[in-house]
Amino acid sequence: MRLIFVGPQGSGKGTQADIISKKLKIAHISTGDLLRNISGGLKEEVDSYIDHGNLVPDDLILRILNERIIEKDCDEGFILDGFPRNLVQAKELDNIMDVDEVIEIDVSDKESVKRISGRRGCVSCGAIFNVETSPRPITPGVCDRCGGDLTQRKDDNETALKKRLETYHKETKKILSHYKSVKVNGEQDIEKVTEDILKILK
Ligand code: AMP
């Protein structure tokens, strides 16, 4: 099964992709994570796009995605989380494969800003917490899961987030009408959003 999860920053698409990919035993491909994990010569250039809230060039992300989807864990399918981000990428993807379902996880800009400003990630295990909403870390600044330090992503600041949301509305939302996407309300409990997505996939 090949799925695409679309949603603005902080919509919970990463969280849902994580839960649903485990349930369906398919891979979870976050293009943001792939880019953040790049090392070597390209790192500086990629980080500068990300940190300023800009999309990286289409040819670069397409190359990275093409390399990722041929890995063994993608044999049974995958969820694309963060790709495509514009119509060019969507059309390129059409040339490579068919997609079974495109799910939009809808949250308002107000909710998105609230969630992103409170988002903290563990530097050791990658667990995500939120100091404004949930899951709130038991001890501020410390990961409940492994005791690692919690930090804020560089692009989760006000200026970069404004630009990222603008790009979402101007560029990424166009892909929703390119596909027959189905919308779920992302402003519900995590469990309820998962339930709604699973209903669509039945
Ligand atoms: P995310 O973790 O999905 O919020 O992505 C973080 C950042 O990675 C984005 O703001 C972009 O700079 C970059 N990025 C992720 N996915 C893509 C993509 N499909 N196309 C271009 N840039 C991307």
Coordinates of N, CA, C and O in Angstrom, one line a residue, residues 13-117:
K13 N 1.0 14.8 11.1 CA 1.1 13.8 10.0 C 2.3 12.8 10.3 O 2.2 11.6 10.0
G14 N 3.3 13.3 10.9 CA 4.5 12.5 11.3 C 4.1 11.5 12.3 O 4.4 10.3 12.2
T15 N 3.4 11.9 13.3 CA 2.9 11.0 14.4 C 2.0 10.0 13.8 O 2.1 8.8 14.1
Q16 N 1.0 10.4 13.0 CA 0.1 9.4 12.4 C 0.8 8.5 11.4 O 0.5 7.3 11.4
A17 N 1.8 9.0 10.7 CA 2.5 8.1 9.7 C 3.3 7.1 10.5 O 3.4 5.9 10.1
D18 N 3.8 7.5 11.7 CA 4.5 6.5 12.5 C 3.6 5.4 13.0 O 3.9 4.2 12.9
I19 N 2.4 5.8 13.6 CA 1.5 4.8 14.1 C 0.9 3.9 13.0 O 0.9 2.7 13.1
I20 N 0.5 4.5 11.9 CA -0.2 3.7 10.9 C 0.8 2.8 10.1 O 0.5 1.7 9.8
S21 N 2.0 3.3 9.9 CA 3.0 2.5 9.2 C 3.3 1.2 10.0 O 3.5 0.1 9.5
K22 N 3.4 1.4 11.4 CA 3.6 0.2 12.2 C 2.4 -0.8 12.2 O 2.6 -2.0 12.1
K23 N 1.2 -0.2 12.2 CA 0.0 -1.1 12.2 C 0.0 -1.9 10.8 O -0.4 -3.0 10.8
L24 N 0.3 -1.2 9.7 CA 0.2 -1.8 8.4 C 1.4 -2.5 8.0 O 1.5 -3.1 6.9
K25 N 2.5 -2.4 8.8 CA 3.8 -3.0 8.5 C 4.3 -2.5 7.1 O 4.8 -3.3 6.3
I26 N 4.3 -1.2 7.0 CA 4.9 -0.6 5.8 C 5.9 0.5 6.3 O 5.9 0.8 7.5
A27 N 6.7 1.0 5.4 CA 7.7 1.9 5.8 C 7.1 3.4 6.0 O 6.1 3.7 5.3
H28 N 7.7 4.1 6.8 CA 7.4 5.5 7.0 C 8.5 6.4 6.5 O 9.6 6.3 7.0
I29 N 8.2 7.1 5.4 CA 9.3 7.9 4.8 C 9.0 9.4 5.0 O 8.1 10.0 4.4
S30 N 9.8 10.0 5.9 CA 9.7 11.4 6.2 C 10.8 12.1 5.4 O 12.0 11.9 5.7
T31 N 10.4 12.9 4.4 CA 11.5 13.5 3.6 C 12.2 14.6 4.5 O 13.4 14.8 4.3
G32 N 11.5 15.2 5.4 CA 12.2 16.1 6.4 C 13.3 15.4 7.1 O 14.4 15.9 7.2
D33 N 13.0 14.2 7.6 CA 14.0 13.4 8.4 C 15.1 13.0 7.5 O 16.3 13.1 7.9
L34 N 14.8 12.6 6.2 CA 15.9 12.2 5.3 C 16.8 13.4 5.1 O 18.1 13.2 5.1
L35 N 16.3 14.6 4.9 CA 17.1 15.7 4.7 C 17.9 16.1 5.9 O 19.1 16.5 5.8
R36 N 17.3 16.1 7.1 CA 18.0 16.4 8.3 C 19.1 15.5 8.6 O 20.1 15.8 9.3
N37 N 19.0 14.2 8.1 CA 20.0 13.2 8.4 C 21.1 13.2 7.3 O 22.1 12.3 7.4
I38 N 21.1 14.1 6.4 CA 22.1 14.1 5.3 C 23.4 14.5 6.0 O 23.5 15.4 6.9
S39 N 24.5 13.8 5.6 CA 25.8 14.2 6.1 C 26.7 14.5 4.9 O 26.3 14.3 3.7
G40 N 27.9 15.0 5.1 CA 28.9 15.3 4.1 C 28.6 16.6 3.4 O 28.0 17.5 3.9
G41 N 29.1 16.7 2.1 CA 29.2 17.9 1.3 C 27.9 18.7 1.2 O 27.9 19.9 1.1
L42 N 26.7 17.9 1.1 CA 25.5 18.6 0.8 C 24.8 19.2 2.1 O 23.9 20.0 2.0
K43 N 25.3 18.8 3.3 CA 24.7 19.1 4.5 C 24.4 20.6 4.7 O 23.4 21.1 5.0
E44 N 25.5 21.4 4.5 CA 25.4 22.8 4.7 C 24.3 23.5 3.9 O 23.5 24.3 4.3
E45 N 24.3 23.1 2.6 CA 23.4 23.7 1.6 C 21.9 23.3 2.1 O 21.0 24.2 2.1
V46 N 21.7 22.0 2.4 CA 20.4 21.5 2.7 C 19.9 22.2 4.0 O 18.8 22.7 4.1
D47 N 20.8 22.3 5.0 CA 20.4 22.9 6.3 C 20.0 24.4 6.1 O 19.1 24.9 6.8
S48 N 20.7 25.0 5.2 CA 20.3 26.5 5.0 C 18.9 26.6 4.4 O 18.2 27.5 4.8
Y49 N 18.5 25.7 3.5 CA 17.1 25.7 3.0 C 16.2 25.5 4.2 O 15.2 26.2 4.4
I50 N 16.5 24.4 4.9 CA 15.5 24.0 6.0 C 15.4 25.1 7.0 O 14.3 25.5 7.4
D51 N 16.6 25.6 7.5 CA 16.6 26.6 8.6 C 15.9 27.9 8.3 O 15.3 28.5 9.2
H52 N 15.8 28.2 7.0 CA 15.1 29.4 6.6 C 13.7 29.2 6.2 O 13.0 30.1 5.7
G53 N 13.2 27.9 6.3 CA 11.8 27.6 6.0 C 11.6 27.5 4.5 O 10.4 27.6 4.1
N54 N 12.6 27.3 3.7 CA 12.4 27.1 2.3 C 12.4 25.7 1.9 O 13.1 24.8 2.5
L55 N 11.8 25.3 0.8 CA 11.8 24.0 0.3 C 13.2 23.8 -0.4 O 13.7 24.7 -1.0
V56 N 13.7 22.6 -0.3 CA 15.0 22.3 -1.0 C 14.6 22.1 -2.5 O 13.4 21.8 -2.8
P57 N 15.5 22.2 -3.4 CA 15.2 22.0 -4.8 C 14.5 20.7 -5.2 O 14.9 19.7 -4.6
D58 N 13.6 20.7 -6.1 CA 12.9 19.5 -6.5 C 13.8 18.4 -6.9 O 13.6 17.2 -6.6
D59 N 14.8 18.7 -7.8 CA 15.6 17.6 -8.3 C 16.4 16.9 -7.2 O 16.6 15.7 -7.2
L60 N 16.8 17.6 -6.1 CA 17.5 17.0 -5.0 C 16.6 16.1 -4.2 O 16.9 14.9 -4.0
I61 N 15.4 16.6 -3.9 CA 14.5 15.7 -3.0 C 14.0 14.5 -3.8 O 13.9 13.4 -3.3
L62 N 13.9 14.7 -5.1 CA 13.4 13.5 -6.0 C 14.5 12.5 -6.0 O 14.2 11.3 -6.0
R63 N 15.8 12.9 -6.1 CA 16.9 12.0 -6.1 C 16.9 11.2 -4.8 O 17.1 10.0 -4.8
I64 N 16.8 11.9 -3.7 CA 16.8 11.3 -2.4 C 15.7 10.3 -2.2 O 15.8 9.2 -1.7
L65 N 14.5 10.7 -2.7 CA 13.3 9.8 -2.5 C 13.5 8.6 -3.4 O 13.2 7.5 -2.9
N66 N 14.0 8.7 -4.6 CA 14.2 7.6 -5.5 C 15.1 6.6 -4.9 O 14.9 5.4 -5.1
E67 N 16.1 7.0 -4.2 CA 17.1 6.1 -3.5 C 16.4 5.4 -2.3 O 16.7 4.3 -2.1
R68 N 15.5 6.1 -1.6 CA 14.9 5.6 -0.4 C 13.9 4.5 -0.7 O 13.8 3.5 -0.1
I69 N 13.1 4.7 -1.8 CA 11.9 3.8 -2.0 C 12.4 2.4 -2.6 O 11.5 1.5 -2.7
I70 N 13.6 2.3 -3.0 CA 14.1 1.0 -3.4 C 14.7 0.2 -2.3 O 15.1 -1.0 -2.5
E71 N 14.7 0.7 -1.1 CA 15.2 -0.1 0.0 C 14.2 -1.2 0.4 O 13.0 -1.1 0.1
K72 N 14.7 -2.2 1.0 CA 14.0 -3.5 1.3 C 12.7 -3.2 2.1 O 11.6 -3.8 1.8
D73 N 12.7 -2.3 3.1 CA 11.6 -2.1 3.9 C 10.4 -1.5 3.2 O 9.3 -1.3 3.7
C74 N 10.6 -1.0 1.9 CA 9.5 -0.4 1.2 C 8.8 -1.4 0.3 O 7.9 -1.1 -0.4
D75 N 9.2 -2.7 0.3 CA 8.7 -3.7 -0.6 C 7.1 -3.8 -0.4 O 6.4 -4.0 -1.4
E76 N 6.6 -3.7 0.8 CA 5.2 -3.9 1.1 C 4.4 -2.6 1.0 O 3.2 -2.5 1.2
G77 N 5.2 -1.5 0.7 CA 4.6 -0.2 0.6 C 5.1 0.8 1.6 O 6.1 0.5 2.4
F78 N 4.6 2.0 1.6 CA 5.1 3.1 2.5 C 4.1 4.2 2.6 O 3.2 4.3 1.8
I79 N 4.4 5.0 3.6 CA 3.7 6.3 3.8 C 4.6 7.4 3.5 O 5.7 7.5 4.1
L80 N 4.3 8.3 2.6 CA 5.1 9.4 2.3 C 4.6 10.6 3.2 O 3.5 11.0 3.1
D81 N 5.5 11.1 4.0 CA 5.2 12.1 5.0 C 6.1 13.3 4.7 O 7.3 13.3 4.9
G82 N 5.5 14.3 4.0 CA 6.3 15.5 3.6 C 6.6 15.5 2.1 O 7.4 16.4 1.7
F83 N 6.1 14.6 1.4 CA 6.3 14.5 -0.1 C 5.0 14.0 -0.7 O 4.5 13.1 -0.2
P84 N 4.6 14.6 -1.9 CA 5.1 15.8 -2.5 C 4.7 17.1 -1.8 O 3.7 17.1 -1.1
R85 N 5.5 18.1 -2.0 CA 5.3 19.4 -1.4 C 4.8 20.4 -2.4 O 4.5 21.6 -2.1
N86 N 4.8 20.1 -3.7 CA 4.3 21.0 -4.7 C 3.8 20.2 -6.0 O 4.0 18.9 -6.0
L87 N 3.3 20.8 -7.0 CA 2.7 20.1 -8.1 C 3.8 19.5 -9.0 O 3.6 18.4 -9.5
V88 N 5.0 20.1 -9.0 CA 6.1 19.5 -9.8 C 6.4 18.2 -9.2 O 6.6 17.1 -9.9
Q89 N 6.6 18.1 -7.9 CA 6.9 16.8 -7.2 C 5.8 15.8 -7.4 O 6.1 14.6 -7.7
A90 N 4.6 16.3 -7.3 CA 3.4 15.3 -7.5 C 3.4 14.7 -8.9 O 3.2 13.5 -9.1
K91 N 3.7 15.5 -9.9 CA 3.7 15.0 -11.3 C 4.9 14.1 -11.5 O 4.8 13.1 -12.2
E92 N 6.0 14.4 -10.9 CA 7.2 13.5 -11.0 C 6.8 12.2 -10.4 O 7.2 11.1 -10.9
L93 N 6.2 12.2 -9.3 CA 5.8 11.0 -8.6 C 4.8 10.2 -9.4 O 4.9 8.9 -9.5
D94 N 3.9 10.8 -10.1 CA 3.0 10.1 -11.1 C 3.8 9.3 -12.1 O 3.3 8.2 -12.5
N95 N 4.9 9.8 -12.5 CA 5.7 9.1 -13.5 C 6.4 7.8 -12.9 O 6.8 6.9 -13.6
I96 N 6.5 7.8 -11.6 CA 7.2 6.7 -11.0 C 6.3 5.6 -10.5 O 6.5 4.4 -10.5
M97 N 5.1 6.0 -10.0 CA 4.2 5.0 -9.3 C 2.8 5.5 -9.2 O 2.5 6.7 -9.3
D98 N 1.9 4.5 -8.9 CA 0.5 4.9 -8.5 C 0.4 5.0 -7.0 O 1.2 4.3 -6.3
V99 N -0.5 5.8 -6.5 CA -0.6 6.0 -5.1 C -2.0 5.5 -4.7 O -3.0 5.8 -5.4
D100 N -2.2 4.8 -3.6 CA -3.5 4.2 -3.2 C -4.4 5.2 -2.6 O -5.6 5.3 -2.8
E101 N -3.8 6.1 -1.7 CA -4.7 7.0 -1.0 C -3.9 8.2 -0.6 O -2.7 8.1 -0.2
V102 N -4.5 9.4 -0.7 CA -3.9 10.6 -0.2 C -4.8 11.2 0.9 O -5.9 11.5 0.6
I103 N -4.2 11.3 2.1 CA -5.0 11.8 3.2 C -4.5 13.1 3.7 O -3.3 13.3 4.0
E104 N -5.5 14.1 3.8 CA -5.2 15.4 4.3 C -5.5 15.4 5.8 O -6.6 15.1 6.2
I105 N -4.5 15.8 6.6 CA -4.8 16.0 8.0 C -4.9 17.5 8.2 O -3.9 18.2 8.2
D106 N -6.1 17.9 8.5 CA -6.4 19.4 8.5 C -6.4 20.0 9.9 O -7.0 19.5 10.8
V107 N -5.6 21.0 10.1 CA -5.6 21.8 11.3 C -5.5 23.3 10.9 O -5.0 23.6 9.8
S108 N -6.0 24.2 11.7 CA -6.0 25.6 11.4 C -4.6 26.1 11.6 O -3.8 25.5 12.3
D109 N -4.3 27.3 11.0 CA -3.0 27.9 11.2 C -2.8 28.2 12.7 O -1.7 28.1 13.2
K110 N -3.8 28.6 13.3 CA -3.7 29.0 14.8 C -3.2 27.8 15.6 O -2.3 27.9 16.4
E111 N -3.8 26.6 15.3 CA -3.4 25.4 16.0 C -2.0 25.0 15.6 O -1.2 24.6 16.4
S112 N -1.7 25.2 14.3 CA -0.4 24.8 13.8 C 0.7 25.6 14.6 O 1.7 25.0 15.0
V113 N 0.5 26.9 14.7 CA 1.5 27.8 15.3 C 1.6 27.4 16.8 O 2.7 27.3 17.3
K114 N 0.5 27.1 17.4 CA 0.5 26.7 18.9 C 1.3 25.4 19.1 O 2.2 25.3 19.9
R115 N 1.0 24.5 18.2 CA 1.7 23.2 18.3 C 3.2 23.3 18.0 O 4.0 22.7 18.7
I116 N 3.5 24.0 17.0 CA 4.9 24.1 16.6 C 5.8 24.9 17.6 O 6.9 24.5 17.9
S117 N 5.2 26.0 18.2 CA 6.0 26.7 19.1 C 6.3 25.9 20.4 O 7.3 26.2 21.1

